[in-house]
């Protein structure tokens, strides 16, 4: 902070040199001496539009190109993060005068602080007139660097821009949280739709068989039973009905209850056309329920790959909802525990702040099983504790190279111990001891994950090679078959006229 304040205090000073970072390399430009520091801004502004005037103020002092594209990308990433690369430090030390402290204009404040720590002979400044000078350098750089051909400058910009963008966008396909966000939104939508459709089927079919819902309250099983039974008056005629219902309900006593209820039902008779429409609608809803189950398994697998610790701590559905509400796993990792605690209860929070009443104790975390198990007076405490552990788990998942569920499992044990502490007063383990144990157990788990990834990469490589070999072989086989077909056709054509000639000779002989 002291370095930052000193740099901001030097913004009005006139620099001796200006550092400019180009896609080709580093450029050090010398600035004309000004008697009054206030004149530099006005002169630079008037000279930006005129190349000759601007070259009278700014001249090329030194230039060092990058060795290759990889080196350029490495330097570019360092500059974007505000870190002075060793190439930049060596370039400044080699080309700046070493007798006195030189004032150098820098574009970024973070880079200025990093350079001030590493190079003792310079006094970096930024902002003010330096921003205008660098803007003019950016416009007239091709004229200032006449030694470099113009087409190479443009080519370097395009190639480095492409490489830099790819480096920033590069990610592991197994750790994509966007897919989790879309999937959990679809899952919530399916839950609402399936509940609505199930209620509509129950109302519709209850005109014919109202007692079925009391015997089979589960929605999915009720729909499957309704599709299987359809007309309750014909249930005794189907010999396989008992086996079909037993496969759905998985209870022989329930099957007997269904048959007895169908025999003594008070429902009205229904036409075949109505039953056909009920069957179609119920079949669609049953397929939606099955797809919902598969989608839940997909979210579980995705959460296990993207955020295994958060999934092990709080479950895949609540964890996925937290990520979706935050926007991404990175955003969730940046949130403090107090924000994570009330995620999903923003309206209640602002309403409480406006009316000066009690703020909410939990948002999306209310769906966790830990909140339901806690007593009424301890719900707020356990909610705060869970939010703290969720923050730790999300940061471990987000910033570790190989995320494993070990930390989440130990954090879950801590929540269990905290619940026991609230109920019985049993003192839980210290956090440092739990994390040390988790770190020791996480190493072999990481090695297993890396081995699995290597095996999967080898299998994928072999499969790709086999496919390439098959693609190369298939055209050759086709050509051979085509040639064989042509040869067979030629033989048939040669044989047919011979047979005709023989027949003509036999007629003449007769």
CSV table of C-alpha atoms in Angstrom, one decimal:
chain,number,residue,atom,x,y,z
A,1,UNK,CA,0.0,0.0,0.0
A,2,UNK,CA,2.9,2.4,0.7
A,3,UNK,CA,4.4,1.6,-2.7
A,4,UNK,CA,1.0,2.3,-4.3
A,5,UNK,CA,0.7,5.7,-2.5
A,6,UNK,CA,4.2,6.7,-3.6
A,7,UNK,CA,3.5,5.7,-7.2
A,8,UNK,CA,0.2,7.7,-7.2
A,9,UNK,CA,2.1,10.7,-5.8
A,10,UNK,CA,4.5,10.6,-8.7
A,11,UNK,CA,1.8,10.6,-11.4
A,12,UNK,CA,2.5,14.3,-12.2
A,13,UNK,CA,6.2,13.8,-12.8
A,14,UNK,CA,7.6,14.0,-16.4
A,15,UNK,CA,9.1,10.5,-17.3
A,16,UNK,CA,12.5,10.2,-19.0
A,17,UNK,CA,11.4,7.0,-20.7
A,18,UNK,CA,8.2,5.1,-21.5
A,19,UNK,CA,7.8,1.4,-21.6
A,20,UNK,CA,5.6,0.0,-24.3
A,21,UNK,CA,4.6,-3.7,-24.6
A,22,UNK,CA,4.0,-4.8,-28.2
A,23,UNK,CA,3.1,-8.3,-29.6
A,24,UNK,CA,6.6,-8.4,-31.2
A,25,UNK,CA,8.6,-7.3,-28.1
A,26,UNK,CA,9.4,-4.7,-25.5
A,27,UNK,CA,10.0,-1.1,-26.6
A,28,UNK,CA,11.7,1.7,-24.6
A,29,UNK,CA,11.0,5.2,-25.9
A,30,UNK,CA,12.8,8.3,-24.8
A,31,UNK,CA,10.7,11.4,-24.0
A,32,UNK,CA,11.8,15.0,-24.8
A,33,UNK,CA,12.7,17.1,-21.8
A,34,UNK,CA,10.1,19.7,-20.7
A,35,UNK,CA,10.8,22.8,-18.6
A,36,UNK,CA,7.3,22.7,-17.1
A,37,UNK,CA,5.5,19.5,-16.3
A,38,UNK,CA,2.1,21.0,-17.1
A,39,UNK,CA,3.1,21.5,-20.8
A,40,UNK,CA,3.6,17.8,-21.5
A,41,UNK,CA,-0.1,16.9,-21.5
A,42,UNK,CA,-1.1,19.7,-23.9
A,43,UNK,CA,1.7,19.1,-26.3
A,44,UNK,CA,1.1,15.4,-26.4
A,45,UNK,CA,-2.6,15.9,-27.1
A,46,UNK,CA,-1.9,18.2,-30.0
A,47,UNK,CA,0.8,16.0,-31.4
A,48,UNK,CA,-1.1,12.7,-31.4
A,49,UNK,CA,-2.8,13.5,-34.6
A,50,UNK,CA,0.4,14.6,-36.3
A,51,UNK,CA,3.2,12.0,-36.8
A,52,UNK,CA,6.0,14.4,-37.3
A,53,UNK,CA,5.2,16.4,-34.1
A,54,UNK,CA,4.8,13.2,-32.1
A,55,UNK,CA,8.1,11.8,-33.3
A,56,UNK,CA,9.7,15.1,-32.1
A,57,UNK,CA,8.4,14.4,-28.6
A,58,UNK,CA,8.9,10.5,-28.5
A,59,UNK,CA,11.8,8.6,-30.0
A,60,UNK,CA,12.7,4.9,-30.0
A,61,UNK,CA,15.5,4.3,-27.6
A,62,UNK,CA,15.7,0.4,-27.4
A,63,UNK,CA,13.8,-2.6,-28.7
A,64,UNK,CA,14.0,-6.3,-27.8
A,65,UNK,CA,11.9,-8.8,-29.8
A,66,UNK,CA,10.5,-11.9,-28.2
A,67,UNK,CA,12.3,-15.2,-29.0
A,68,UNK,CA,9.2,-17.1,-30.2
A,69,UNK,CA,5.5,-17.2,-29.8
A,70,UNK,CA,5.7,-19.2,-26.6
A,71,UNK,CA,8.0,-16.6,-25.0
A,72,UNK,CA,5.7,-13.8,-26.2
A,73,UNK,CA,2.7,-15.6,-24.7
A,74,UNK,CA,4.5,-16.1,-21.4
A,75,UNK,CA,5.4,-12.4,-21.2
A,76,UNK,CA,1.9,-11.4,-22.1
A,77,UNK,CA,0.4,-13.5,-19.3
A,78,UNK,CA,2.8,-12.1,-16.8
A,79,UNK,CA,2.0,-8.5,-17.8
A,80,UNK,CA,-1.8,-9.1,-17.6
A,81,UNK,CA,-1.3,-10.4,-14.0
A,82,UNK,CA,0.9,-7.4,-13.1
A,83,UNK,CA,4.1,-9.4,-12.7
A,84,UNK,CA,7.4,-8.2,-14.1
A,85,UNK,CA,8.9,-11.1,-16.2
A,86,UNK,CA,12.6,-11.8,-16.1
A,87,UNK,CA,12.9,-10.8,-19.8
A,88,UNK,CA,11.5,-7.4,-19.0
A,89,UNK,CA,13.7,-6.9,-16.0
A,90,UNK,CA,16.8,-7.8,-18.0
A,91,UNK,CA,15.7,-5.5,-20.9
A,92,UNK,CA,15.3,-2.5,-18.6
A,93,UNK,CA,18.6,-3.1,-16.7
A,94,UNK,CA,20.5,-3.4,-20.0
A,95,UNK,CA,19.1,-0.3,-21.7
A,96,UNK,CA,18.6,2.2,-18.9
A,97,UNK,CA,21.3,4.5,-17.5
A,98,UNK,CA,22.7,3.0,-14.3
A,99,UNK,CA,24.2,6.2,-12.8
A,100,UNK,CA,21.0,7.9,-11.6
A,101,UNK,CA,17.5,6.9,-10.8
A,102,UNK,CA,15.4,7.1,-14.0
A,103,UNK,CA,11.7,7.9,-14.2
A,104,UNK,CA,10.0,5.4,-16.4
A,105,UNK,CA,6.3,5.6,-17.5
A,106,UNK,CA,4.4,2.3,-17.1
A,107,UNK,CA,0.9,1.5,-18.3
A,108,UNK,CA,-0.3,-0.6,-15.4
A,109,UNK,CA,-0.1,0.3,-11.7
A,110,UNK,CA,0.4,-3.4,-10.6
A,111,UNK,CA,3.3,-3.8,-13.1
A,112,UNK,CA,4.8,-0.5,-11.7
A,113,UNK,CA,4.8,-1.9,-8.2
A,114,UNK,CA,6.4,-5.2,-9.3
A,115,UNK,CA,9.1,-3.3,-11.3
A,116,UNK,CA,9.9,-1.0,-8.4
A,117,UNK,CA,10.6,-4.1,-6.2
A,118,UNK,CA,12.8,-5.8,-8.7
A,119,UNK,CA,14.7,-2.9,-10.4
A,120,UNK,CA,16.2,-0.5,-8.0
A,121,UNK,CA,17.5,2.0,-10.6
A,122,UNK,CA,14.1,3.0,-11.9
A,123,UNK,CA,11.3,5.1,-10.5
A,124,UNK,CA,8.1,3.8,-12.2
A,125,UNK,CA,5.1,6.2,-12.7
A,126,UNK,CA,1.7,5.8,-14.3
A,127,UNK,CA,-1.4,7.7,-15.2
A,128,UNK,CA,-1.9,11.3,-16.2
A,129,UNK,CA,0.2,12.3,-19.3
A,130,UNK,CA,1.7,8.8,-19.5
A,131,UNK,CA,-1.6,7.4,-20.6
A,132,UNK,CA,-1.8,9.9,-23.5
A,133,UNK,CA,1.8,9.3,-24.5
A,134,UNK,CA,1.2,5.5,-24.7
A,135,UNK,CA,-2.0,6.1,-26.7
A,136,UNK,CA,0.0,8.1,-29.2
A,137,UNK,CA,2.7,5.4,-29.3
A,138,UNK,CA,0.0,2.8,-29.9
A,139,UNK,CA,-1.2,4.8,-32.9
A,140,UNK,CA,2.2,5.6,-34.4
A,141,UNK,CA,4.2,2.6,-33.4
A,142,UNK,CA,4.7,1.4,-37.0
A,143,UNK,CA,6.3,4.8,-37.8
A,144,UNK,CA,8.5,4.8,-34.7
A,145,UNK,CA,9.7,1.2,-35.3
A,146,UNK,CA,10.7,1.6,-39.0
A,147,UNK,CA,13.2,-1.3,-38.8
A,148,UNK,CA,10.4,-3.8,-38.4
A,149,UNK,CA,8.2,-4.6,-41.5
A,150,UNK,CA,4.5,-3.6,-41.1
A,151,UNK,CA,3.1,-7.0,-42.1
A,152,UNK,CA,5.1,-8.8,-39.4
A,153,UNK,CA,3.7,-6.4,-36.8
A,154,UNK,CA,0.1,-7.3,-37.8
A,155,UNK,CA,0.9,-11.0,-38.0
A,156,UNK,CA,2.4,-10.9,-34.6
A,157,UNK,CA,-0.7,-9.2,-33.2
A,158,UNK,CA,-3.0,-11.8,-34.7
A,159,UNK,CA,-0.9,-14.8,-33.6
A,160,UNK,CA,-0.3,-13.6,-30.1
A,161,UNK,CA,-3.9,-12.5,-29.6
A,162,UNK,CA,-5.1,-15.9,-30.7
A,163,UNK,CA,-2.6,-17.7,-28.4
A,164,UNK,CA,-3.5,-15.4,-25.4
A,165,UNK,CA,-7.2,-15.9,-25.9
A,166,UNK,CA,-6.8,-19.7,-26.1
A,167,UNK,CA,-4.6,-19.7,-22.9
A,168,UNK,CA,-7.3,-17.7,-21.0
A,169,UNK,CA,-10.2,-19.8,-22.3
A,170,UNK,CA,-8.4,-23.2,-21.8
A,171,UNK,CA,-10.2,-25.5,-19.4
A,172,UNK,CA,-10.7,-29.1,-18.5
A,173,UNK,CA,-13.8,-30.4,-20.2
A,174,UNK,CA,-14.6,-32.6,-17.1
A,175,UNK,CA,-14.7,-29.5,-14.8
A,176,UNK,CA,-17.3,-27.4,-16.8
A,177,UNK,CA,-19.7,-25.8,-14.4
A,178,UNK,CA,-21.9,-24.3,-17.2
A,179,UNK,CA,-23.3,-27.8,-17.8
A,180,UNK,CA,-24.2,-28.1,-14.1
A,181,UNK,CA,-26.0,-24.7,-14.2
A,182,UNK,CA,-28.1,-25.7,-17.2
A,183,UNK,CA,-28.8,-29.2,-15.9
A,184,UNK,CA,-30.0,-28.1,-12.4
A,185,UNK,CA,-32.3,-25.4,-14.0
A,186,UNK,CA,-33.7,-28.2,-16.2
A,187,UNK,CA,-34.1,-30.5,-13.2
A,188,UNK,CA,-36.1,-27.9,-11.3
A,189,UNK,CA,-38.3,-27.3,-14.3
A,190,UNK,CA,-38.9,-31.0,-14.7
A,191,UNK,CA,-39.9,-31.3,-11.0
A,192,UNK,CA,-42.5,-28.6,-11.4
A,193,UNK,CA,-43.9,-30.1,-14.6
A,194,UNK,CA,-43.9,-33.7,-13.5
A,195,UNK,CA,-45.7,-32.7,-10.2
A,196,UNK,CA,-48.3,-30.8,-12.2
A,197,UNK,CA,-48.8,-33.5,-14.8
A,198,UNK,CA,-49.0,-36.2,-12.1
A,199,UNK,CA,-51.7,-34.3,-10.3
A,200,UNK,CA,-53.6,-33.9,-13.6
A,201,UNK,CA,-53.4,-37.7,-14.2
A,202,UNK,CA,-54.6,-38.5,-10.7
A,203,UNK,CA,-57.6,-36.2,-11.1
A,204,UNK,CA,-58.4,-37.6,-14.5
A,205,UNK,CA,-58.0,-41.3,-13.7
A,206,UNK,CA,-59.7,-41.0,-10.3
A,207,UNK,CA,-63.1,-40.6,-12.0
A,208,UNK,CA,-62.7,-44.3,-13.0
A,209,UNK,CA,-60.6,-45.7,-10.1
A,210,UNK,CA,-60.4,-43.3,-7.1
A,211,UNK,CA,-59.1,-45.8,-4.6
A,212,UNK,CA,-55.8,-46.5,-6.4
A,213,UNK,CA,-54.1,-43.3,-5.1
A,214,UNK,CA,-54.7,-44.3,-1.5
A,215,UNK,CA,-53.2,-47.7,-2.1
A,216,UNK,CA,-50.2,-46.4,-4.2
A,217,UNK,CA,-49.4,-42.8,-3.0
A,218,UNK,CA,-46.0,-42.7,-4.9
A,219,UNK,CA,-46.6,-40.6,-8.0
A,220,UNK,CA,-44.4,-42.6,-10.4
A,221,UNK,CA,-45.7,-46.0,-9.3
A,222,UNK,CA,-49.3,-44.6,-9.5
A,223,UNK,CA,-48.8,-43.6,-13.1
A,224,UNK,CA,-47.2,-46.9,-14.0
A,225,UNK,CA,-50.1,-48.8,-12.3
A,226,UNK,CA,-52.7,-46.6,-14.1
A,227,UNK,CA,-51.1,-47.4,-17.5
A,228,UNK,CA,-51.0,-51.1,-16.6
A,229,UNK,CA,-54.5,-51.4,-15.3
A,230,UNK,CA,-56.5,-48.9,-17.5
A,231,UNK,CA,-60.0,-50.5,-17.3
A,232,UNK,CA,-60.5,-51.8,-13.8
A,233,UNK,CA,-63.4,-54.0,-14.9
A,234,UNK,CA,-61.1,-56.1,-17.0
A,235,UNK,CA,-58.4,-56.5,-14.4
A,236,UNK,CA,-59.5,-60.0,-13.5
A,237,UNK,CA,-59.4,-61.2,-17.1
A,238,UNK,CA,-55.6,-60.5,-17.5
A,239,UNK,CA,-53.7,-63.5,-16.1
A,240,UNK,CA,-50.4,-61.6,-16.1
A,241,UNK,CA,-51.8,-58.6,-14.2
A,242,UNK,CA,-50.5,-59.8,-10.8
A,243,UNK,CA,-46.9,-60.2,-12.1
A,244,UNK,CA,-47.0,-56.8,-13.8
A,245,UNK,CA,-48.3,-55.0,-10.7
A,246,UNK,CA,-45.8,-56.8,-8.5
A,247,UNK,CA,-42.9,-55.6,-10.7
A,248,UNK,CA,-44.1,-52.0,-10.3
A,249,UNK,CA,-45.2,-52.0,-6.6
A,250,UNK,CA,-42.6,-54.6,-5.4
A,251,UNK,CA,-45.0,-55.8,-2.7
A,252,UNK,CA,-47.4,-58.7,-2.9
A,253,UNK,CA,-49.7,-57.3,-0.2
A,254,UNK,CA,-50.1,-54.1,-2.1
A,255,UNK,CA,-51.0,-56.0,-5.3
A,256,UNK,CA,-53.8,-57.8,-3.3
A,257,UNK,CA,-55.0,-54.4,-2.0
A,258,UNK,CA,-55.1,-53.0,-5.6
A,259,UNK,CA,-57.1,-56.0,-6.9
A,260,UNK,CA,-59.6,-55.8,-4.0
A,261,UNK,CA,-59.9,-52.0,-4.5
A,262,UNK,CA,-60.6,-52.5,-8.2
A,263,UNK,CA,-63.3,-55.1,-7.5
A,264,UNK,CA,-65.1,-52.9,-5.0
A,265,UNK,CA,-64.4,-49.5,-6.5
A,266,UNK,CA,-67.0,-46.7,-6.5
A,267,UNK,CA,-65.6,-45.1,-9.7
A,268,UNK,CA,-67.6,-44.5,-12.8
A,269,UNK,CA,-67.3,-46.4,-16.0
A,270,UNK,CA,-65.1,-44.7,-18.7
A,271,UNK,CA,-65.0,-45.1,-22.5
A,272,UNK,CA,-62.2,-46.7,-24.4
A,273,UNK,CA,-61.3,-43.3,-26.1
A,274,UNK,CA,-60.8,-41.7,-22.7
A,275,UNK,CA,-58.7,-44.5,-21.5
A,276,UNK,CA,-56.6,-44.3,-24.6
A,277,UNK,CA,-55.9,-40.6,-24.0
A,278,UNK,CA,-55.1,-41.2,-20.4
A,279,UNK,CA,-52.7,-44.0,-21.4
A,280,UNK,CA,-50.9,-41.7,-23.9
A,281,UNK,CA,-50.6,-38.9,-21.4
A,282,UNK,CA,-49.5,-41.1,-18.5
A,283,UNK,CA,-46.9,-42.8,-20.7
A,284,UNK,CA,-45.3,-39.4,-21.5
A,285,UNK,CA,-45.3,-38.4,-17.9
A,286,UNK,CA,-43.7,-41.7,-16.9
A,287,UNK,CA,-41.0,-41.2,-19.5
A,288,UNK,CA,-40.4,-37.7,-18.2
A,289,UNK,CA,-40.0,-39.1,-14.7
A,290,UNK,CA,-37.4,-41.7,-15.9
A,291,UNK,CA,-35.5,-39.0,-17.8
A,292,UNK,CA,-35.5,-36.9,-14.6
A,293,UNK,CA,-33.9,-39.8,-12.8
A,294,UNK,CA,-31.2,-40.1,-15.5
A,295,UNK,CA,-30.6,-36.3,-15.4
A,296,UNK,CA,-30.1,-36.5,-11.6
A,297,UNK,CA,-27.5,-39.2,-12.1
A,298,UNK,CA,-25.8,-37.0,-14.8
A,299,UNK,CA,-25.7,-34.0,-12.3
A,300,UNK,CA,-24.2,-36.3,-9.7
A,301,UNK,CA,-21.4,-37.4,-12.1
A,302,UNK,CA,-20.8,-33.8,-13.2
A,303,UNK,CA,-20.6,-32.5,-9.6
A,304,UNK,CA,-18.3,-35.4,-8.7
A,305,UNK,CA,-15.9,-34.2,-11.5
A,306,UNK,CA,-16.3,-30.5,-11.1
A,307,UNK,CA,-16.8,-29.9,-7.4
A,308,UNK,CA,-16.3,-33.2,-5.5
A,309,UNK,CA,-15.7,-31.7,-2.1
A,310,UNK,CA,-18.8,-29.5,-2.2
A,311,UNK,CA,-20.8,-32.5,-3.5
A,312,UNK,CA,-19.6,-34.7,-0.6
A,313,UNK,CA,-20.3,-32.0,1.9
A,314,UNK,CA,-23.8,-30.9,1.1
A,315,UNK,CA,-25.1,-33.1,-1.7
A,316,UNK,CA,-25.2,-32.8,-5.5
A,317,UNK,CA,-28.5,-30.9,-5.7
A,318,UNK,CA,-27.9,-28.2,-3.1
A,319,UNK,CA,-24.3,-27.8,-4.3
A,320,UNK,CA,-25.4,-27.5,-7.9
A,321,UNK,CA,-28.1,-24.9,-6.9
A,322,UNK,CA,-25.4,-22.9,-5.1
A,323,UNK,CA,-23.2,-22.9,-8.2
A,324,UNK,CA,-26.1,-22.0,-10.4
A,325,UNK,CA,-27.2,-19.1,-8.1
A,326,UNK,CA,-23.6,-17.7,-7.9
A,327,UNK,CA,-23.1,-18.0,-11.7
A,328,UNK,CA,-20.1,-20.2,-11.6
A,329,UNK,CA,-17.9,-22.2,-9.2
A,330,UNK,CA,-15.3,-19.4,-9.3
A,331,UNK,CA,-17.9,-16.8,-8.2
A,332,UNK,CA,-19.0,-19.1,-5.4
A,333,UNK,CA,-15.4,-19.6,-4.2
A,334,UNK,CA,-15.0,-15.8,-4.1
A,335,UNK,CA,-18.1,-15.3,-1.9
A,336,UNK,CA,-17.6,-15.0,1.9
A,337,UNK,CA,-19.4,-17.4,4.2
A,338,UNK,CA,-22.0,-14.8,5.2
A,339,UNK,CA,-23.0,-14.4,1.5
A,340,UNK,CA,-23.2,-18.2,0.9
A,341,UNK,CA,-25.4,-18.5,4.0
A,342,UNK,CA,-28.2,-16.4,2.5
A,343,UNK,CA,-27.9,-17.2,-1.2
A,344,UNK,CA,-31.4,-17.6,-2.5
A,345,UNK,CA,-33.0,-15.4,0.2
A,346,UNK,CA,-32.0,-12.0,-1.2
A,347,UNK,CA,-35.6,-10.7,-1.3
A,348,UNK,CA,-36.2,-11.7,2.3
A,349,UNK,CA,-32.9,-10.0,3.3
A,350,UNK,CA,-33.6,-6.7,1.6
A,351,UNK,CA,-37.2,-6.8,2.9
A,352,UNK,CA,-35.8,-7.3,6.5
A,353,UNK,CA,-33.3,-4.5,6.1
A,354,UNK,CA,-36.0,-2.2,4.8
A,355,UNK,CA,-38.4,-3.0,7.6
A,356,UNK,CA,-35.6,-3.3,10.2
A,357,UNK,CA,-36.7,-6.8,11.2
A,358,UNK,CA,-34.7,-10.0,11.7
A,359,UNK,CA,-32.6,-11.0,8.6
A,360,UNK,CA,-33.0,-14.5,7.2
A,361,UNK,CA,-30.8,-17.3,8.6
A,362,UNK,CA,-30.5,-19.4,5.5
A,363,UNK,CA,-31.4,-19.5,1.8
A,364,UNK,CA,-30.7,-22.5,-0.4
A,365,UNK,CA,-28.9,-24.2,2.5
A,366,UNK,CA,-32.3,-24.8,4.0
A,367,UNK,CA,-32.7,-27.8,1.7
A,368,UNK,CA,-29.7,-29.5,3.4
A,369,UNK,CA,-30.5,-32.4,5.6
A,370,UNK,CA,-28.4,-30.9,8.4
A,371,UNK,CA,-30.8,-27.9,8.8
A,372,UNK,CA,-33.7,-30.3,9.2
A,373,UNK,CA,-31.9,-32.4,11.8
A,374,UNK,CA,-31.0,-29.4,14.0
A,375,UNK,CA,-33.3,-28.1,16.7
A,376,UNK,CA,-35.2,-24.8,16.2
A,377,UNK,CA,-32.8,-22.8,18.4
A,378,UNK,CA,-29.7,-24.2,16.6
A,379,UNK,CA,-30.8,-23.9,13.0
A,380,UNK,CA,-29.1,-20.5,12.6
A,381,UNK,CA,-25.9,-21.7,14.2
A,382,UNK,CA,-25.7,-24.8,12.0
A,383,UNK,CA,-26.6,-22.8,8.9
A,384,UNK,CA,-23.7,-20.4,9.6
A,385,UNK,CA,-21.3,-23.4,10.2
A,386,UNK,CA,-22.4,-25.1,7.0
A,387,UNK,CA,-21.9,-21.9,5.0
A,388,UNK,CA,-18.4,-21.6,6.3
A,389,UNK,CA,-17.6,-25.2,5.3
A,390,UNK,CA,-19.2,-24.8,1.9
A,391,UNK,CA,-17.0,-21.8,1.3
A,392,UNK,CA,-13.9,-23.8,2.1
A,393,UNK,CA,-15.0,-26.8,0.0
A,394,UNK,CA,-15.8,-24.6,-3.1
A,395,UNK,CA,-12.4,-22.9,-2.8
A,396,UNK,CA,-10.6,-26.2,-2.6
A,397,UNK,CA,-12.6,-27.5,-5.7
A,398,UNK,CA,-12.0,-24.3,-7.7
A,399,UNK,CA,-8.3,-23.7,-7.1
A,400,UNK,CA,-6.9,-27.3,-6.8
A,401,UNK,CA,-5.5,-28.9,-10.0
A,402,UNK,CA,-6.9,-32.3,-9.2
A,403,UNK,CA,-10.0,-32.0,-7.0
A,404,UNK,CA,-10.9,-35.0,-4.8
A,405,UNK,CA,-13.8,-35.5,-2.4
A,406,UNK,CA,-11.6,-36.2,0.6
A,407,UNK,CA,-11.8,-32.7,2.0
A,408,UNK,CA,-15.6,-32.6,1.6
A,409,UNK,CA,-15.9,-35.9,3.5
A,410,UNK,CA,-13.9,-34.6,6.4
A,411,UNK,CA,-15.8,-31.3,6.4
A,412,UNK,CA,-19.1,-33.3,6.5
A,413,UNK,CA,-17.8,-35.2,9.5
A,414,UNK,CA,-17.1,-31.8,11.2
A,415,UNK,CA,-20.7,-30.7,10.6
A,416,UNK,CA,-21.9,-34.0,12.1
A,417,UNK,CA,-19.7,-33.4,15.2
A,418,UNK,CA,-21.0,-29.9,15.5
A,419,UNK,CA,-24.6,-31.2,15.5
A,420,UNK,CA,-23.6,-33.6,18.3
A,421,UNK,CA,-22.0,-30.8,20.2
A,422,UNK,CA,-25.2,-28.8,20.1
A,423,UNK,CA,-27.2,-31.8,21.3
A,424,UNK,CA,-24.9,-33.5,23.8
A,425,UNK,CA,-22.0,-31.0,24.4
A,426,UNK,CA,-19.4,-33.4,23.1
A,427,UNK,CA,-16.4,-31.3,22.0
A,428,UNK,CA,-15.5,-31.7,18.3
A,429,UNK,CA,-12.1,-32.0,16.8
A,430,UNK,CA,-10.0,-29.0,16.0
A,431,UNK,CA,-10.1,-27.7,12.4
A,432,UNK,CA,-6.3,-27.9,11.9
A,433,UNK,CA,-6.2,-31.5,12.9
A,434,UNK,CA,-9.0,-32.4,10.6
A,435,UNK,CA,-7.5,-30.6,7.6
A,436,UNK,CA,-4.1,-32.2,8.3
A,437,UNK,CA,-5.6,-35.6,8.2
A,438,UNK,CA,-7.6,-34.7,5.1
A,439,UNK,CA,-4.5,-33.5,3.3
A,440,UNK,CA,-2.7,-36.7,4.1
A,441,UNK,CA,-5.5,-38.8,2.7
A,442,UNK,CA,-6.0,-36.6,-0.3
A,443,UNK,CA,-2.6,-37.4,-1.8
A,444,UNK,CA,-3.3,-41.1,-2.7
A,445,UNK,CA,-6.7,-40.1,-3.9
A,446,UNK,CA,-5.2,-37.6,-6.3
A,447,UNK,CA,-2.8,-40.2,-7.6
A,448,UNK,CA,-5.7,-42.6,-8.3
A,449,UNK,CA,-7.5,-39.8,-10.2
A,450,UNK,CA,-4.4,-39.1,-12.3
A,451,UNK,CA,-3.9,-42.8,-13.1
A,452,UNK,CA,-7.6,-43.0,-14.2
A,453,UNK,CA,-7.1,-39.9,-16.4
A,454,UNK,CA,-4.0,-41.4,-18.0
A,455,UNK,CA,-5.7,-44.7,-18.7
A,456,UNK,CA,-8.7,-42.9,-20.2
A,457,UNK,CA,-6.4,-40.8,-22.4
A,458,UNK,CA,-4.6,-44.0,-23.6
A,459,UNK,CA,-7.9,-45.7,-24.4
A,460,UNK,CA,-9.1,-42.6,-26.3
A,461,UNK,CA,-5.8,-42.5,-28.3
A,462,UNK,CA,-6.1,-46.2,-29.2
A,463,UNK,CA,-9.7,-45.8,-30.2
A,464,UNK,CA,-8.8,-42.9,-32.4
A,465,UNK,CA,-5.9,-44.8,-34.0
A,466,UNK,CA,-8.2,-47.8,-34.7
A,467,UNK,CA,-10.8,-45.6,-36.3
A,468,UNK,CA,-8.2,-44.0,-38.5
A,469,UNK,CA,-7.0,-47.4,-39.6
A,470,UNK,CA,-10.5,-48.5,-40.4
A,471,UNK,CA,-11.1,-45.3,-42.4
A,472,UNK,CA,-8.0,-46.0,-44.4
A,473,UNK,CA,-8.9,-49.7,-45.1
A,474,UNK,CA,-12.6,-49.3,-46.0
A,475,UNK,CA,-12.1,-47.5,-49.3
A,476,UNK,CA,-9.7,-50.2,-50.5
A,477,UNK,CA,-12.2,-52.9,-49.8
A,478,UNK,CA,-14.9,-51.0,-51.7
A,479,UNK,CA,-12.6,-50.6,-54.7
A,480,UNK,CA,-11.9,-54.4,-54.8
A,481,UNK,CA,-15.6,-55.2,-54.6
A,482,UNK,CA,-16.4,-52.8,-57.4
A,483,UNK,CA,-13.7,-54.3,-59.6
A,484,UNK,CA,-15.0,-57.8,-58.9
A,485,UNK,CA,-18.6,-56.8,-59.8
A,486,UNK,CA,-17.3,-55.3,-63.1
A,487,UNK,CA,-15.4,-58.5,-63.9
A,488,UNK,CA,-18.5,-60.7,-63.2
A,489,UNK,CA,-20.7,-58.5,-65.4
A,490,UNK,CA,-18.2,-58.8,-68.2
A,491,UNK,CA,-18.1,-62.6,-67.9
A,492,UNK,CA,-21.9,-62.8,-68.0
A,493,UNK,CA,-22.0,-60.6,-71.1
A,494,UNK,CA,-19.5,-62.9,-72.8
A,495,UNK,CA,-21.4,-66.1,-71.8
A,496,UNK,CA,-24.9,-65.0,-73.0
A,497,UNK,CA,-24.2,-64.6,-76.7
A,498,UNK,CA,-22.5,-68.0,-76.8
A,499,UNK,CA,-25.6,-69.7,-75.5
A,500,UNK,CA,-27.8,-67.9,-78.1
A,501,UNK,CA,-25.5,-69.1,-81.0
A,502,UNK,CA,-25.8,-72.7,-79.8
A,503,UNK,CA,-29.6,-72.5,-79.9
A,504,UNK,CA,-29.6,-71.2,-83.5
A,505,UNK,CA,-27.4,-74.1,-84.6
A,506,UNK,CA,-29.7,-76.7,-83.2
A,507,UNK,CA,-32.7,-75.2,-85.1
A,508,UNK,CA,-30.9,-75.3,-88.4
A,509,UNK,CA,-29.8,-78.9,-87.9
A,510,UNK,CA,-33.4,-79.9,-87.3
